Amino acid sequence: MRAVVGIDFGTESARAIVVDARDGRVLGSGVSAYTHGVIDDRLPSTGTALGAEWALQHPGDWLASLESCVREALAAAAVAGADVIGLGIDFTACTVLPVRADGSPLMLESAFAGEPNAWPKLWKHHASQPQATRVTDVAAARGEAWLPRYGGRISSEWMLPKALQVLEEAPAAFAAADLIVEGGDWVVWQLTGQFARNACAAGYKGLWHKREGYPSDAYLRALHPGLDGFYAGKGGGQAVVAPGARVGSLTASWATRLGLSPATAVGAALIDAHAGVLGSGATTPGALMLILGTSTCHLVIAEHEHLVPGVAGVVEDGIVAGMFAYEAGQAAVGDSFAWFVDMLASADVQAEAARRQVSAHDVLSERAAGLRPGETGLIALDWWNGNRSTLVDAELSGLLVGATLATRPEHIYRALIESTAFGTRVIADALRAGSVPVTRVVAGGGLTRNRLLMQIYADVLGMEIEVAGASQASALGAAMLGAVAAGADAGGYGSIEDAAAAMAPAPTERYQGDSGAHGRYDALYALYCELYDTFGRHSTLMHRLRALR
Amino acid sequence: MRAVVGIDFGTESARAIVVDARDGRVLGSGVSAYTHGVIDDRLPSTGTALGAEWALQHPGDWLASLESCVREALAAAAVAGADVIGLGIDFTACTVLPVRADGSPLMLESAFAGEPNAWPKLWKHHASQPQATRVTDVAAARGEAWLPRYGGRISSEWMLPKALQVLEEAPAAFAAADLIVEGGDWVVWQLTGQFARNACAAGYKGLWHKREGYPSDAYLRALHPGLDGFYAGKGGGQAVVAPGARVGSLTASWATRLGLSPATAVGAALIDAHAGVLGSGATTPGALMLILGTSTCHLVIAEHEHLVPGVAGVVEDGIVAGMFAYEAGQAAVGDSFAWFVDMLASADVQAEAARRQVSAHDVLSERAAGLRPGETGLIALDWWNGNRSTLVDAELSGLLVGATLATRPEHIYRALIESTAFGTRVIADALRAGSVPVTRVVAGGGLTRNRLLMQIYADVLGMEIEVAGASQASALGAAMLGAVAAGADAGGYGSIEDAAAAMAPAPTERYQGDSGAHGRYDALYALYCELYDTFGRHSTLMHRLRALR
């Protein structure tokens, strides 16, 4: 029996699973929280205070947790190290750190230990917003062809704004850095001694395109003279490798630390959400993966590249080598349901929840399940945290229409769920209108446990929804990367598609869209789209209202 | 010392006050609940079950409560019956009953005791909606000139739909009735032996116009052949008298029952809300009276008649003889705040209210008082129960825009209050645009106790708001009617204006509009008007959404 290891590097901890390479069965797992967690108050080195919106991590935590959780998973699986043929990782992104040419983090040097900009900036570090605004504005002013590929706006979470912040706020650290690298690529580098940028993070967060490369030096100079040559050097330079690539094998030192063979293949890293697509088996063209959580991430694989207005990213080799992966998002999904429960769930809802020892969500979902589509007389626009796709407008806001004195909490709760389903349908329709087929829907994430929500989504979309079978889909996807890196000859696979076909478990559940409900939702969806166009495209009222705050 | 008695006939009870005719000082008061209250389940006579939306009363209750509360008030005031020079009443409207030529109610006869349509229909009897729809539709189809005076729609609460329901459902009762009369006019008839229709109820609820009279027989025949001659007979016929008119003096029998002199002058009745305008002293042209309760009633006196689009009633002699009284309304005001507290006030709001032994309204108002205009980023359209003026559209619904994950309960509560203030400003602006001056604002009703609401209204309107000083404004207004009926020679007054000037107390409080806040609200009001026009005039979305229920 051959086994592979997958490690999912999250925001607070790393999780490892050891799986059977033949069928993806999980043999053992382990988890290890990062010692320093999210660093958003003071540097642990010097106590230096951090500003608002800062979020850093310690790279030593990643390695310590890696060793700990892999050893725990191997022990639980009772698999011999020699039987592990490959190892893969997924990582939050864009989480980036400045390093020396040998991969040594700048912040480990005494000269830079007290410099916040020398530390790894976690994905949710938003203090680069001023830089992100300029990255967008300069690109828009110059008519840069790559800007529309990202929906016309560059996020503060991405690579270039974060690098520009280092340059502007800590020029000495910027100068001393030979490379600024993704955390996932850095961990693979540590494990193998080889550095490569993974196409997924480079494409979605680093402005890289397989055929057109990176933004030009002319653009970089217009943004900041000190960025001239950035992509030939610190920010690019090395090969960008596709998912499933074998970056190398374990160094002797890491083989010993993990109790594995030095022959163990190590795959290129992948962003955590994208690895979840592999683990969920949604790797065939036309499969739309919904990762339903506080927000929703939509990922779909296609054979061709098209520019879909308002869809924020399309990356060749983004998830499956040789294929294009499209990404879209809804900024507030579970977050808006939680907002409703926290802010507005009435005393009787809370009392019933307490009495029955269930959550307020359960009470509201049960009550709402008895309602027909349209019966509430309500429609909401699901923009409680702006619109990420297809309008790409963070200043839009939530709207509820149709309230009467008979409107009850469960009516609004259902309308909020419906609004997020309509928002997903807008994205699916936009993809199709942009010649990207959507023929299958696979759902993952915590909200798949809400049966009412799943049925509403199936009814609104008028499609079957498969609930992904993997309980740790990202870690399983990472294990697939290890299996492909090892190759078919070693007991692994020749391609991601083959690995996913063999290793992804069957759906735990399938929700069928009801045709009667779908017809009623068609009528409501038409009204939703009217509101969507009115407030999203034709009227600037939400912007003006926000400006009055 | 001369005294007058005012009696306010409400929905559940009658209240009497005895006041000093010189200055309106309240000397004593009494209250008496109606024995049968609102009859909406079964007839007390035969147990006959009533349908949905039915609401009846027993006329015997009015007389019994009248005697009881007047005697209680006289005793409390320690005023000798001989010192009472006049008596006036106000009454809910349109509350109508079919009677014989001598005033005897049909439902007291054994043949009709079990016939619901023979009983007095209370103002909030809404089972005449099918009839009301036809009253409107036939008038619209014929282009009846009087229809626009009522905002283009006749309410199920009014006289003609209620009479038509009697005709259609109980033709024998309709045939047996010599008159169909307002409850207020019937009580005055009982007290004096004289029947007169009061101009206020006839004008606002009975389609009467001082110079143009009633709708034509041609219209009535088109509506229903059995209505031919209705206004020459059962529904009109007698003189219509202006407020302050003396209908007669107490019959010997009633003088005895009340312990008053048979010389006591009895004035024509007035609708309860309109009597409140007198009691509040808002009798000068340009004074806008806001009666702020579950809904809001707006009344303003003017010297000239204009057709103001969407303002549902203008009646000459409606409140002050010789003047025109305009009426508008907002259908849900306090009701929408109560809805929010009942349905959506979160557990922490309720817990704080319980701990501090205050209402959830107090907690929300306190929290909301710390916010600047616009700070919530929210705007609502105050249509939780449709729009009564200026759109006159019951199928409109509530809207909230601007919600984010940071939106708190007190933000929404404040937005709801603001939305009702904007709605009032729309009405004031429509009156001014229609050449009806609005130069002063007087507020009454239960919501005047909410200081946050009062300040928001003053800031939104940019005007001082006087809070009416009378605690029982309608009863005081009724007393003024008695004082004018008695006349100046008897120690009363020659006109309503004179009575109000002498007898209405000074405001208890004056709220000044803050110019900075008013400026900020101007910007928000512009956005409110955009939404108002979008959903109220240009788009039928709310209607289509409602149709999908």
PDB file of N, CA and C in Angstrom, chain B residues 25 196 205 226 231 239 256 261 265 324 334 342 370 381 396 407 417 457 482 534:
ATOM      1  N   ARG B  25     -59.353  75.309  31.297  1.00  0.00           N
ATOM      2  CA  ARG B  25     -58.779  74.512  32.382  1.00  0.00           C
ATOM      3  C   ARG B  25     -59.686  73.319  32.682  1.00  0.00           C
ATOM      4  N   ALA B 196     -78.867  66.414  12.531  1.00  0.00           N
ATOM      5  CA  ALA B 196     -78.096  67.154  11.524  1.00  0.00           C
ATOM      6  C   ALA B 196     -76.836  66.342  11.225  1.00  0.00           C
ATOM      7  N   LYS B 205     -65.809  61.517   5.058  1.00  0.00           N
ATOM      8  CA  LYS B 205     -66.182  60.110   4.937  1.00  0.00           C
ATOM      9  C   LYS B 205     -67.415  59.894   4.072  1.00  0.00           C
ATOM     10  N   GLY B 226     -80.132  49.942  -6.825  1.00  0.00           N
ATOM     11  CA  GLY B 226     -80.812  50.152  -5.553  1.00  0.00           C
ATOM     12  C   GLY B 226     -80.345  51.381  -4.808  1.00  0.00           C
ATOM     13  N   TYR B 231     -78.672  59.791  -1.789  1.00  0.00           N
ATOM     14  CA  TYR B 231     -78.285  61.018  -1.086  1.00  0.00           C
ATOM     15  C   TYR B 231     -79.449  61.981  -0.878  1.00  0.00           C
ATOM     16  N   ALA B 239     -79.856  68.910   6.504  1.00  0.00           N
ATOM     17  CA  ALA B 239     -78.830  69.949   6.466  1.00  0.00           C
ATOM     18  C   ALA B 239     -77.499  69.393   6.963  1.00  0.00           C
ATOM     19  N   THR B 256     -82.151  65.488  32.655  1.00  0.00           N
ATOM     20  CA  THR B 256     -82.293  64.774  33.925  1.00  0.00           C
ATOM     21  C   THR B 256     -81.224  63.711  34.091  1.00  0.00           C
ATOM     22  N   SER B 261     -78.890  71.369  32.829  1.00  0.00           N
ATOM     23  CA  SER B 261     -80.070  72.166  32.481  1.00  0.00           C
ATOM     24  C   SER B 261     -80.558  71.816  31.090  1.00  0.00           C
ATOM     25  N   ALA B 265     -76.657  74.069  25.587  1.00  0.00           N
ATOM     26  CA  ALA B 265     -76.493  73.984  24.134  1.00  0.00           C
ATOM     27  C   ALA B 265     -75.678  72.748  23.783  1.00  0.00           C
ATOM     28  N   PHE B 324     -60.966  75.729   4.912  1.00  0.00           N
ATOM     29  CA  PHE B 324     -60.775  74.407   4.324  1.00  0.00           C
ATOM     30  C   PHE B 324     -59.799  73.613   5.195  1.00  0.00           C
ATOM     31  N   GLY B 334     -45.972  54.631  14.575  1.00  0.00           N
ATOM     32  CA  GLY B 334     -45.702  53.857  15.786  1.00  0.00           C
ATOM     33  C   GLY B 334     -45.812  52.359  15.535  1.00  0.00           C
ATOM     34  N   ASP B 342     -41.102  44.167  18.373  1.00  0.00           N
ATOM     35  CA  ASP B 342     -41.716  42.850  18.576  1.00  0.00           C
ATOM     36  C   ASP B 342     -40.996  41.768  17.784  1.00  0.00           C
ATOM     37  N   GLY B 370     -27.365  58.899  20.118  1.00  0.00           N
ATOM     38  CA  GLY B 370     -25.952  59.260  19.996  1.00  0.00           C
ATOM     39  C   GLY B 370     -25.445  59.304  18.566  1.00  0.00           C
ATOM     40  N   LEU B 381     -37.833  53.315   3.389  1.00  0.00           N
ATOM     41  CA  LEU B 381     -39.111  53.850   2.906  1.00  0.00           C
ATOM     42  C   LEU B 381     -40.175  53.358   3.872  1.00  0.00           C
ATOM     43  N   LEU B 396     -47.845  49.198  -1.663  1.00  0.00           N
ATOM     44  CA  LEU B 396     -46.416  49.463  -1.486  1.00  0.00           C
ATOM     45  C   LEU B 396     -45.964  48.817  -0.181  1.00  0.00           C
ATOM     46  N   THR B 407     -24.249  47.045  10.795  1.00  0.00           N
ATOM     47  CA  THR B 407     -25.548  47.653  11.110  1.00  0.00           C
ATOM     48  C   THR B 407     -26.097  47.076  12.406  1.00  0.00           C
ATOM     49  N   ILE B 417     -37.493  55.710  12.306  1.00  0.00           N
ATOM     50  CA  ILE B 417     -38.012  57.009  12.755  1.00  0.00           C
ATOM     51  C   ILE B 417     -37.765  58.062  11.687  1.00  0.00           C
ATOM     52  N   TYR B 457     -37.838  64.876  13.886  1.00  0.00           N
ATOM     53  CA  TYR B 457     -38.858  65.538  13.064  1.00  0.00           C
ATOM     54  C   TYR B 457     -38.533  67.026  12.901  1.00  0.00           C
ATOM     55  N   GLY B 482     -68.987  72.766  22.295  1.00  0.00           N
ATOM     56  CA  GLY B 482     -70.092  73.112  23.192  1.00  0.00           C
ATOM     57  C   GLY B 482     -70.084  74.592  23.539  1.00  0.00           C
ATOM     58  N   THR B 534     -38.652  56.204  -7.301  1.00  0.00           N
ATOM     59  CA  THR B 534     -38.332  54.950  -7.991  1.00  0.00           C
ATOM     60  C   THR B 534     -39.382  53.897  -7.699  1.00  0.00           C
TER      61      THR B 534
END
